[in-house]
Amino acid sequence: MILVTGGAGFIGANFVLDWLAQSDETVINLDKLTYAGNLENLATLTGVAQHIFVQGDIGDSALVAALLAKHQPRAVINFAAESHVDRSIHGPEDFIQTNVVGTFRFLEAVRAYWNGLAAEAKAGFRLLHVSTDEVYGSLAKEDAAFSETHQYEPNSPYSASKAASDHLVRAWHHTYGLPVLTTNCSNNYGPFHFPEKLIPLMIVNALAGKPLPVYGDGQQIRDWLYVKDHCSAIRRVLEAGVLGETYNVGGWNEKPNLDIVHTVCRLLDELQPRADGKPYQEQITYVTDRPGHDRRYAIDASKIERELGWKPAETFETGIRKTVQWYLQHQDWVSHVQSGAYRDWVEKNYDGRAA
Ligand code: NAD
Ligand code: DAU
């Protein structure tokens, strides 16, 4: 069996669902259920014996040690993190606690477990750490895309905390021999994406007749990958990645934010036109920029393609259409995540941003 952390969040839940759709190998899913963790993402696994959910913190050393001792996983995949850049700007503490201290404690618990394994199990064990392209900082327009050897230059509390976690993972391999793999992926989108992030927020706000808040000039560039492709890359790295190596994961799909917002508006115009017949893009509103906003991310995914034969299955056109359709078909899911806590966050982030 495998242990997944953060498997009730956006990418973790997609990973668990995809894993169990393709394999009968049991998944232990350890998730703290912060505001971003949602068991509704895993509702289709109700009654599936191969999914064992445990609510808890990756920084709870005793709990992690007990889970590892009881279930004896052959691999551990660490998705658990605080993941939203804007939240890290308003309150970095949780990011340091989970992404840095939590990862440290988790590594120590896994190291103790791994050290106690018999030779064959020890040789086959893997810890895969899921990270982000944001650790590399920001690119100028003419710069080459991030390769695995690009220097780390994190610019937000979120990316600094993820960079710190990557360094810890690397050091635990180099110093203690822990068999680790790290993936650094670009921006994901797809089902179960929490509507605080750009794409789901635009879909949800558009349908609710609310403003579509574009930060600054909207010309910041992100490199978008459909979440199921990120999940297939993680499975491939787990299966065939070289220990201690890092793999950049991306879809060769750079787009300015404003293009993304226009694409979402056009798809909604087609699939669910406004009652007044006007285009959704009329709801676009320019708001004050994110402090320290990285201008451009771009992933050079040639290593994972060359060495492990991985390629994304979706183009942006197919993936974004599926995503908009998913949100239109799952409006109950949207209304359930829009809890009191989520509404408070929206007020904190957007009230006071001058138009
Ligand atoms: P998310 O915020 O949607 O989900 C995070 C999950 O982790 C939630 O279920 C939450 O409850 C859980 N969690 C948080 N703190 C925890 C703790 N201390 N112990 C146990 N569980 C905890 O995040 P996501 O977008 O699914 O991202 C998953 C991982 O992938 C993160 O490590 C993130 O840095 C990385 N990543 C995300 C993207 C992206 O575009 N979303 C891209 C590249 C990498
Ligand atoms: O690059 C990978 C990263 O992608 C992950 O590591 C993070 O966990 C994930 O949240 C994401 O970070 P971003 O900051 O790029 O994603 P976000 O959806 O918050 O913003 C995408 C872009 O859109 C960014 O340039 C900011 C802009 N934006 C975002 C919001 C929420 C807006 O213009 N308006 C908004 O309301």
Short mmCIF file of C-alpha atoms and ligand atoms in Angstrom, two decimals:
data_model
loop_
_atom_site.label_atom_id
_atom_site.label_comp_id
_atom_site.label_asym_id
_atom_site.label_seq_id
_atom_site.Cartn_x
_atom_site.Cartn_y
_atom_site.Cartn_z
CA MET A 1 0.00 0.00 0.00
CA ILE A 2 0.92 3.65 -0.28
CA LEU A 3 0.52 6.61 2.08
CA VAL A 4 -0.66 9.90 0.57
CA THR A 5 -0.70 13.16 2.55
CA GLY A 6 -3.04 16.03 1.64
CA GLY A 7 -5.26 13.65 -0.33
CA ALA A 8 -8.45 15.61 0.38
CA GLY A 9 -7.13 18.72 -1.39
CA PHE A 10 -7.28 19.58 -5.08
CA ILE A 11 -4.35 17.62 -6.54
CA GLY A 12 -4.18 14.99 -3.79
CA ALA A 13 -7.85 14.04 -4.26
CA ASN A 14 -7.44 13.79 -8.03
CA PHE A 15 -4.38 11.61 -7.43
CA VAL A 16 -6.18 9.27 -5.02
CA LEU A 17 -9.19 8.96 -7.35
CA ASP A 18 -6.98 8.24 -10.37
CA TRP A 19 -4.81 5.80 -8.42
CA LEU A 20 -7.78 3.72 -7.26
CA ALA A 21 -9.34 3.84 -10.73
CA GLN A 22 -6.24 2.12 -12.09
CA SER A 23 -5.03 -0.07 -9.22
CA ASP A 24 -6.34 -2.05 -6.28
CA GLU A 25 -3.36 -1.07 -4.13
CA THR A 26 -4.66 0.50 -0.91
CA VAL A 27 -4.14 4.22 -0.21
CA ILE A 28 -3.83 5.55 3.34
CA ASN A 29 -4.88 9.18 3.04
CA LEU A 30 -3.60 11.46 5.84
CA ASP A 31 -5.11 14.94 5.69
CA LYS A 32 -5.60 17.61 8.35
CA LEU A 33 -8.77 18.88 6.62
CA THR A 34 -7.86 22.56 6.66
CA TYR A 35 -10.20 24.93 4.79
CA ALA A 36 -8.73 23.43 1.57
CA GLY A 37 -9.35 19.78 2.47
CA ASN A 38 -12.75 18.49 1.47
CA LEU A 39 -13.97 14.92 1.90
CA GLU A 40 -16.66 15.61 -0.71
CA ASN A 41 -13.83 15.38 -3.27
CA LEU A 42 -13.58 11.70 -2.31
CA ALA A 43 -17.31 10.99 -2.06
CA THR A 44 -17.17 8.41 -4.87
CA LEU A 45 -14.81 6.33 -2.69
CA THR A 46 -17.39 5.84 0.06
CA GLY A 47 -17.36 2.14 0.95
CA VAL A 48 -14.19 1.44 -1.07
CA ALA A 49 -12.00 -0.67 1.24
CA GLN A 50 -8.81 0.36 -0.56
CA HIS A 51 -9.21 3.96 0.64
CA ILE A 52 -8.40 4.53 4.32
CA PHE A 53 -8.87 8.14 5.39
CA VAL A 54 -7.16 9.47 8.54
CA GLN A 55 -7.63 13.05 9.71
CA GLY A 56 -4.33 14.37 11.06
CA ASP A 57 -1.30 16.59 10.66
CA ILE A 58 1.92 15.64 8.84
CA GLY A 59 3.68 17.37 11.75
CA ASP A 60 2.15 14.98 14.30
CA SER A 61 5.18 12.71 14.64
CA ALA A 62 3.46 10.15 16.87
CA LEU A 63 0.49 9.80 14.52
CA VAL A 64 2.66 9.48 11.40
CA ALA A 65 4.93 6.91 13.14
CA ALA A 66 1.89 4.88 14.22
CA LEU A 67 0.37 4.95 10.71
CA LEU A 68 3.63 3.87 9.10
CA ALA A 69 4.15 1.07 11.65
CA LYS A 70 0.59 -0.20 11.25
CA HIS A 71 0.24 -0.06 7.47
CA GLN A 72 3.84 -0.59 6.31
CA PRO A 73 3.51 1.40 3.04
CA ARG A 74 5.98 0.82 0.21
CA ALA A 75 5.82 4.49 -0.74
CA VAL A 76 4.79 7.87 0.64
CA ILE A 77 3.63 10.82 -1.49
CA ASN A 78 3.62 14.21 0.22
CA PHE A 79 1.01 16.59 -1.19
CA ALA A 80 0.10 18.19 2.16
CA ALA A 81 0.83 21.91 2.20
CA GLU A 82 -0.61 25.35 2.55
CA SER A 83 -0.84 26.23 -1.13
CA HIS A 84 -2.31 29.70 -1.78
CA VAL A 85 0.12 32.57 -2.42
CA ASP A 86 -2.33 35.33 -1.40
CA ARG A 87 -3.04 33.61 1.92
CA SER A 88 0.72 33.32 2.54
CA ILE A 89 1.00 37.10 2.11
CA HIS A 90 -1.80 37.77 4.61
CA GLY A 91 -0.58 35.16 7.10
CA PRO A 92 2.69 33.29 6.56
CA GLU A 93 2.70 31.42 9.90
CA ASP A 94 0.64 28.43 8.76
CA PHE A 95 2.92 28.07 5.72
CA ILE A 96 6.01 27.85 7.89
CA GLN A 97 4.30 25.42 10.28
CA THR A 98 3.03 22.98 7.66
CA ASN A 99 5.38 23.39 4.72
CA VAL A 100 8.62 23.68 6.72
CA VAL A 101 8.15 22.33 10.26
CA GLY A 102 5.54 19.78 9.16
CA THR A 103 7.72 18.51 6.32
CA PHE A 104 10.71 18.27 8.69
CA ARG A 105 8.76 16.21 11.22
CA PHE A 106 7.29 14.07 8.47
CA LEU A 107 10.76 13.37 7.04
CA GLU A 108 12.01 12.35 10.46
CA ALA A 109 9.09 9.97 11.03
CA VAL A 110 9.55 8.44 7.57
CA ARG A 111 13.30 8.11 8.10
CA ALA A 112 12.80 6.22 11.37
CA TYR A 113 10.30 3.89 9.67
CA TRP A 114 12.54 3.35 6.64
CA ASN A 115 15.56 2.61 8.85
CA GLY A 116 13.60 -0.14 10.55
CA LEU A 117 12.54 -1.92 7.34
CA ALA A 118 14.01 -5.26 6.28
CA ALA A 119 16.58 -5.03 3.45
CA GLU A 120 14.25 -5.74 0.52
CA ALA A 121 11.48 -3.39 1.68
CA LYS A 122 14.09 -0.75 2.50
CA ALA A 123 15.57 -0.94 -0.99
CA GLY A 124 12.17 -0.59 -2.65
CA PHE A 125 10.82 2.24 -0.49
CA ARG A 126 10.21 5.72 -1.99
CA LEU A 127 9.24 9.14 -0.62
CA LEU A 128 7.93 11.44 -3.35
CA HIS A 129 7.70 15.11 -2.43
CA VAL A 130 5.29 17.21 -4.53
CA SER A 131 6.58 20.73 -5.12
CA THR A 132 6.12 23.72 -7.36
CA ASP A 133 7.81 25.76 -10.08
CA GLU A 134 7.41 28.85 -7.86
CA VAL A 135 10.59 27.91 -5.97
CA TYR A 136 12.59 29.10 -9.01
CA GLY A 137 11.26 32.67 -8.81
CA SER A 138 10.23 34.84 -11.74
CA LEU A 139 11.35 34.82 -15.40
CA ALA A 140 11.77 37.74 -17.78
CA LYS A 141 9.99 37.43 -21.13
CA GLU A 142 13.12 36.35 -23.02
CA ASP A 143 14.46 33.91 -20.38
CA ALA A 144 14.60 30.17 -21.02
CA ALA A 145 12.04 28.06 -19.14
CA PHE A 146 12.96 26.65 -15.70
CA SER A 147 15.10 23.53 -15.90
CA GLU A 148 15.84 21.35 -12.85
CA THR A 149 19.19 23.11 -12.39
CA HIS A 150 17.72 26.63 -12.33
CA GLN A 151 18.68 28.44 -9.12
CA TYR A 152 16.10 28.69 -6.33
CA GLU A 153 14.84 32.29 -5.98
CA PRO A 154 11.49 32.11 -4.15
CA ASN A 155 9.67 35.44 -3.82
CA SER A 156 6.56 34.81 -1.70
CA PRO A 157 6.18 33.33 1.77
CA TYR A 158 4.49 30.36 0.07
CA SER A 159 7.29 29.71 -2.42
CA ALA A 160 9.96 30.30 0.24
CA SER A 161 8.30 27.70 2.47
CA LYS A 162 8.08 25.21 -0.43
CA ALA A 163 11.73 25.91 -1.33
CA ALA A 164 12.68 25.19 2.29
CA SER A 165 10.78 21.90 2.17
CA ASP A 166 12.55 20.91 -1.07
CA HIS A 167 15.92 21.64 0.55
CA LEU A 168 15.03 19.49 3.57
CA VAL A 169 13.99 16.61 1.31
CA ARG A 170 17.23 16.91 -0.64
CA ALA A 171 19.33 17.02 2.54
CA TRP A 172 17.58 13.95 4.01
CA HIS A 173 18.62 12.07 0.87
CA HIS A 174 22.16 13.36 0.76
CA THR A 175 22.85 13.00 4.48
CA TYR A 176 20.75 10.02 5.56
CA GLY A 177 20.26 8.21 2.27
CA LEU A 178 16.46 8.52 2.44
CA PRO A 179 15.16 7.37 -0.98
CA VAL A 180 13.44 10.54 -2.19
CA LEU A 181 12.07 11.92 -5.44
CA THR A 182 10.90 15.51 -5.95
CA THR A 183 8.57 16.91 -8.60
CA ASN A 184 8.29 20.65 -9.35
CA CYS A 185 5.10 21.31 -11.28
CA SER A 186 3.55 24.35 -12.93
CA ASN A 187 0.00 25.69 -12.34
CA ASN A 188 -2.65 22.96 -12.28
CA TYR A 189 -6.32 23.34 -13.15
CA GLY A 190 -9.25 20.92 -13.29
CA PRO A 191 -11.95 19.33 -11.12
CA PHE A 192 -12.05 20.04 -7.35
CA HIS A 193 -9.88 23.18 -7.68
CA PHE A 194 -10.72 25.38 -4.71
CA PRO A 195 -12.42 28.61 -5.88
CA GLU A 196 -9.81 30.91 -4.36
CA LYS A 197 -7.43 30.16 -7.29
CA LEU A 198 -7.64 32.01 -10.61
CA ILE A 199 -9.53 29.61 -12.90
CA PRO A 200 -12.22 28.28 -10.52
CA LEU A 201 -12.68 31.76 -9.01
CA MET A 202 -13.36 33.22 -12.45
CA ILE A 203 -15.87 30.48 -13.31
CA VAL A 204 -17.70 30.77 -10.00
CA ASN A 205 -17.75 34.58 -9.94
CA ALA A 206 -18.86 34.80 -13.57
CA LEU A 207 -21.84 32.52 -12.94
CA ALA A 208 -22.74 34.47 -9.79
CA GLY A 209 -22.72 37.78 -11.71
CA LYS A 210 -19.77 39.02 -9.64
CA PRO A 211 -16.65 40.97 -10.77
CA LEU A 212 -13.77 38.95 -12.27
CA PRO A 213 -10.79 40.43 -10.36
CA VAL A 214 -7.65 40.59 -12.52
CA TYR A 215 -4.54 41.56 -10.55
CA GLY A 216 -2.46 44.43 -12.00
CA ASP A 217 -2.33 44.46 -15.81
CA GLY A 218 -3.23 40.76 -16.16
CA GLN A 219 -0.11 40.13 -18.26
CA GLN A 220 1.56 37.82 -15.75
CA ILE A 221 2.30 34.48 -17.38
CA ARG A 222 1.62 31.04 -15.91
CA ASP A 223 2.24 27.61 -17.48
CA TRP A 224 -0.96 25.57 -17.16
CA LEU A 225 -1.28 21.79 -16.79
CA TYR A 226 -4.48 19.74 -16.45
CA VAL A 227 -4.43 18.14 -13.00
CA LYS A 228 -4.84 14.56 -14.30
CA ASP A 229 -1.61 15.03 -16.26
CA HIS A 230 0.19 16.10 -13.09
CA CYS A 231 -1.14 12.91 -11.43
CA SER A 232 0.13 10.71 -14.27
CA ALA A 233 3.55 12.39 -14.04
CA ILE A 234 3.72 11.65 -10.30
CA ARG A 235 2.80 7.99 -10.90
CA ARG A 236 5.52 7.77 -13.55
CA VAL A 237 8.19 9.37 -11.34
CA LEU A 238 7.23 7.07 -8.47
CA GLU A 239 7.55 4.09 -10.78
CA ALA A 240 10.76 4.93 -12.61
CA GLY A 241 12.36 8.11 -11.21
CA VAL A 242 16.02 8.01 -10.19
CA LEU A 243 16.49 8.39 -6.43
CA GLY A 244 17.54 11.85 -5.30
CA GLU A 245 16.54 13.40 -8.65
CA THR A 246 14.06 16.21 -9.23
CA TYR A 247 11.68 16.32 -12.20
CA ASN A 248 10.02 19.44 -13.58
CA VAL A 249 6.44 18.81 -14.72
CA GLY A 250 4.60 21.11 -17.12
CA GLY A 251 2.51 21.30 -20.25
CA TRP A 252 4.51 23.74 -22.42
CA ASN A 253 1.53 25.96 -22.14
CA GLU A 254 2.34 29.52 -21.14
CA LYS A 255 -0.51 32.02 -21.11
CA PRO A 256 -1.06 35.53 -19.72
CA ASN A 257 -3.72 35.62 -17.00
CA LEU A 258 -5.95 37.89 -19.08
CA ASP A 259 -6.03 35.30 -21.89
CA ILE A 260 -7.09 32.66 -19.36
CA VAL A 261 -9.91 34.87 -18.10
CA HIS A 262 -11.08 35.62 -21.65
CA THR A 263 -11.03 31.89 -22.50
CA VAL A 264 -13.14 31.06 -19.44
CA CYS A 265 -15.58 33.86 -20.39
CA ARG A 266 -15.87 32.61 -23.98
CA LEU A 267 -16.55 29.02 -22.85
CA LEU A 268 -19.23 30.23 -20.45
CA ASP A 269 -20.77 32.40 -23.19
CA GLU A 270 -21.08 29.21 -25.23
CA LEU A 271 -22.07 26.71 -22.52
CA GLN A 272 -24.16 28.86 -20.16
CA PRO A 273 -24.87 32.30 -21.68
CA ARG A 274 -25.79 35.20 -19.40
CA ALA A 275 -29.51 35.77 -19.05
CA ASP A 276 -29.12 39.29 -20.50
CA GLY A 277 -27.20 37.94 -23.54
CA LYS A 278 -24.13 40.08 -22.76
CA PRO A 279 -20.62 38.55 -22.72
CA TYR A 280 -19.15 37.48 -19.37
CA GLN A 281 -16.00 39.50 -20.12
CA GLU A 282 -18.00 42.61 -19.17
CA GLN A 283 -17.51 41.44 -15.57
CA ILE A 284 -13.69 41.76 -15.77
CA THR A 285 -12.39 44.25 -13.17
CA TYR A 286 -8.76 45.30 -12.74
CA VAL A 287 -7.70 45.34 -9.07
CA THR A 288 -4.53 46.18 -7.16
CA ASP A 289 -1.72 43.76 -7.90
CA ARG A 290 -0.49 40.99 -5.59
CA PRO A 291 2.58 42.26 -3.66
CA GLY A 292 5.79 40.75 -5.06
CA HIS A 293 3.80 39.21 -7.92
CA ASP A 294 6.00 36.90 -10.03
CA ARG A 295 5.78 37.99 -13.67
CA ARG A 296 6.34 34.74 -15.52
CA TYR A 297 6.69 31.01 -14.84
CA ALA A 298 7.58 28.48 -17.54
CA ILE A 299 8.58 24.85 -17.11
CA ASP A 300 11.09 23.03 -19.27
CA ALA A 301 9.63 19.51 -19.05
CA SER A 302 12.16 17.88 -21.36
CA LYS A 303 13.88 15.81 -18.63
CA ILE A 304 10.77 13.90 -17.57
CA GLU A 305 9.83 13.39 -21.21
CA ARG A 306 13.30 12.23 -22.28
CA GLU A 307 14.15 10.07 -19.26
CA LEU A 308 10.76 8.72 -18.20
CA GLY A 309 8.74 9.01 -21.40
CA TRP A 310 6.02 11.17 -19.77
CA LYS A 311 3.89 13.60 -21.78
CA PRO A 312 0.61 15.37 -20.94
CA ALA A 313 -2.52 13.85 -22.47
CA GLU A 314 -4.57 17.08 -22.57
CA THR A 315 -4.02 20.26 -24.52
CA PHE A 316 -5.09 23.49 -22.83
CA GLU A 317 -8.11 23.67 -25.14
CA THR A 318 -9.39 20.20 -24.17
CA GLY A 319 -8.52 20.59 -20.48
CA ILE A 320 -10.11 24.00 -19.96
CA ARG A 321 -13.33 22.92 -21.70
CA LYS A 322 -13.55 19.84 -19.45
CA THR A 323 -12.89 22.04 -16.43
CA VAL A 324 -15.60 24.61 -17.21
CA GLN A 325 -18.05 21.77 -17.93
CA TRP A 326 -17.14 20.12 -14.60
CA TYR A 327 -17.93 23.31 -12.66
CA LEU A 328 -21.22 23.73 -14.50
CA GLN A 329 -22.15 20.15 -13.61
CA HIS A 330 -21.00 20.40 -9.96
CA GLN A 331 -22.59 23.58 -8.67
CA ASP A 332 -23.54 21.75 -5.45
CA TRP A 333 -19.85 21.11 -4.78
CA VAL A 334 -19.18 24.82 -5.28
CA SER A 335 -21.94 25.95 -2.94
CA HIS A 336 -20.77 23.50 -0.26
CA VAL A 337 -17.18 24.78 -0.27
CA GLN A 338 -18.39 28.35 -0.03
CA SER A 339 -18.65 28.03 3.74
CA GLY A 340 -18.50 30.89 6.22
CA ALA A 341 -14.71 30.59 6.50
CA TYR A 342 -14.32 30.87 2.73
CA ARG A 343 -16.53 33.98 2.56
CA ASP A 344 -14.44 35.63 5.29
CA TRP A 345 -11.31 35.02 3.22
CA VAL A 346 -12.84 36.54 0.09
CA GLU A 347 -13.67 39.72 2.03
CA LYS A 348 -10.16 39.91 3.50
CA ASN A 349 -8.44 39.49 0.11
CA TYR A 350 -10.60 41.64 -2.15
CA ASP A 351 -12.12 44.38 0.04
CA GLY A 352 -9.73 47.31 0.03
CA ARG A 353 -8.12 46.41 -3.32
CA ALA A 354 -8.78 49.60 -5.24
CA ALA A 355 -10.41 49.04 -8.62
P1 NAD B 1 -4.68 22.32 -1.66
O1 NAD B 1 -4.51 23.53 -0.82
O2 NAD B 1 -5.87 22.20 -2.54
O3 NAD B 1 -4.67 21.01 -0.73
C1 NAD B 1 -3.77 20.83 0.33
C2 NAD B 1 -4.28 19.68 1.19
O4 NAD B 1 -3.32 19.48 2.26
C3 NAD B 1 -5.63 19.97 1.85
O5 NAD B 1 -6.45 18.82 1.74
C4 NAD B 1 -5.26 20.23 3.32
O6 NAD B 1 -6.29 19.87 4.22
C5 NAD B 1 -4.03 19.38 3.48
N1 NAD B 1 -3.13 19.85 4.56
C6 NAD B 1 -2.73 21.14 4.77
N2 NAD B 1 -1.92 21.18 5.85
C7 NAD B 1 -1.79 19.90 6.29
C8 NAD B 1 -1.07 19.29 7.35
N3 NAD B 1 -0.32 20.02 8.20
N4 NAD B 1 -1.15 17.96 7.52
C9 NAD B 1 -1.93 17.21 6.69
N5 NAD B 1 -2.64 17.73 5.68
C10 NAD B 1 -2.57 19.06 5.48
O7 NAD B 1 -3.33 22.18 -2.48
P2 NAD B 1 -3.10 21.59 -3.94
O8 NAD B 1 -3.28 22.65 -4.94
O9 NAD B 1 -3.83 20.32 -4.06
O10 NAD B 1 -1.52 21.30 -3.86
C11 NAD B 1 -1.02 20.04 -3.40
C12 NAD B 1 0.50 20.09 -3.43
O11 NAD B 1 0.94 20.33 -4.75
C13 NAD B 1 1.09 21.19 -2.56
O12 NAD B 1 2.26 20.69 -1.96
C14 NAD B 1 1.43 22.30 -3.55
O13 NAD B 1 2.52 23.07 -3.09
C15 NAD B 1 1.80 21.48 -4.76
N6 NAD B 1 1.58 22.14 -6.08
C16 NAD B 1 0.38 22.71 -6.38
C17 NAD B 1 0.18 23.25 -7.65
C18 NAD B 1 -1.14 23.88 -8.05
O14 NAD B 1 -1.22 24.47 -9.13
N7 NAD B 1 -2.20 23.77 -7.25
C19 NAD B 1 1.22 23.22 -8.59
C20 NAD B 1 2.43 22.64 -8.24
C21 NAD B 1 2.59 22.08 -6.98
O1 DAU B 2 2.94 27.59 -10.21
C1 DAU B 2 2.42 26.62 -9.33
C2 DAU B 2 1.58 27.30 -8.28
O2 DAU B 2 0.37 27.69 -8.91
C3 DAU B 2 1.30 26.41 -7.07
O3 DAU B 2 2.51 26.11 -6.42
C4 DAU B 2 0.34 27.11 -6.10
O4 DAU B 2 0.01 26.22 -5.03
C5 DAU B 2 -0.92 27.48 -6.87
O5 DAU B 2 -1.80 28.18 -6.01
C6 DAU B 2 -0.57 28.33 -8.08
O6 DAU B 2 -0.05 29.62 -7.67
P1 DAU B 2 -0.46 30.97 -8.43
O7 DAU B 2 -0.24 32.11 -7.51
O8 DAU B 2 0.18 31.03 -9.76
O9 DAU B 2 -2.03 30.65 -8.65
P2 DAU B 2 -3.33 31.58 -8.50
O10 DAU B 2 -4.47 30.80 -9.07
O11 DAU B 2 -3.48 32.13 -7.12
O12 DAU B 2 -3.02 32.79 -9.47
C7 DAU B 2 -2.72 32.57 -10.84
C8 DAU B 2 -2.42 33.92 -11.45
O13 DAU B 2 -3.63 34.69 -11.51
C9 DAU B 2 -1.44 34.75 -10.66
O14 DAU B 2 -0.61 35.48 -11.56
C10 DAU B 2 -2.30 35.71 -9.86
C11 DAU B 2 -3.52 35.91 -10.76
N1 DAU B 2 -4.79 36.15 -10.06
C12 DAU B 2 -5.18 35.28 -9.09
C13 DAU B 2 -6.37 35.47 -8.41
C14 DAU B 2 -6.79 34.51 -7.31
C15 DAU B 2 -5.62 37.21 -10.44
O15 DAU B 2 -5.27 37.98 -11.36
N2 DAU B 2 -6.80 37.39 -9.78
C16 DAU B 2 -7.21 36.58 -8.77
O16 DAU B 2 -8.30 36.82 -8.18
#
